[in-house]
């Protein structure tokens, strides 16, 4: 029985990648140790499953298909850091008024809990754009985050979600859609 690393996500529309790339370029001007997410890998994670048996794919897929949801729009806006701007581990782009996205997450999380997955402690809607590997350049990184804290990326229609396989490679993760589900 083989295992795969997997997660459920909403892919970022290509239309928004140039705007996000401009922000990433501002961070790249800083002498900091940041590992940036490849533009083609940008996504909003709905559920991280971790390593699962390939036999479990159908079970997870059945639960995803049980969740009925209408397509909806999200407003992509703002830049911030986890856990906070003084201790930066993850640099992200956010979502304003994400109630419909949170509702979708909660419906899915309930289904996954029914088949043995832990419920998410705290769901935070965000698009990870980079991870800081050390405190080098932290103050300049903080300045750029604050410069873009109210940035408007745009409104995106969410009409499908993707069940993804993640293969870790030295160059970074490689994502492959196992299945896409229309909302």
mmCIF file of C-alpha atoms in Angstrom, residues 67-70 102-112:
data_model
loop_
_atom_site.group_PDB
_atom_site.id
_atom_site.type_symbol
_atom_site.label_atom_id
_atom_site.label_comp_id
_atom_site.label_asym_id
_atom_site.label_seq_id
_atom_site.Cartn_x
_atom_site.Cartn_y
_atom_site.Cartn_z
ATOM 1 C CA UNK A 67 -20.698 18.755 0.102
ATOM 2 C CA UNK A 68 -23.102 20.800 -1.961
ATOM 3 C CA UNK A 69 -22.021 24.368 -2.491
ATOM 4 C CA UNK A 70 -22.740 27.173 -4.924
ATOM 5 C CA UNK A 102 -15.138 29.567 5.783
ATOM 6 C CA UNK A 103 -18.587 27.947 5.415
ATOM 7 C CA UNK A 104 -17.264 25.717 2.616
ATOM 8 C CA UNK A 105 -14.251 24.783 4.762
ATOM 9 C CA UNK A 106 -16.452 23.975 7.752
ATOM 10 C CA UNK A 107 -18.773 21.737 5.690
ATOM 11 C CA UNK A 108 -15.776 19.845 4.289
ATOM 12 C CA UNK A 109 -14.025 19.644 7.664
ATOM 13 C CA UNK A 110 -17.145 18.068 9.191
ATOM 14 C CA UNK A 111 -17.188 15.410 6.435
ATOM 15 C CA UNK A 112 -13.478 14.648 6.893
#
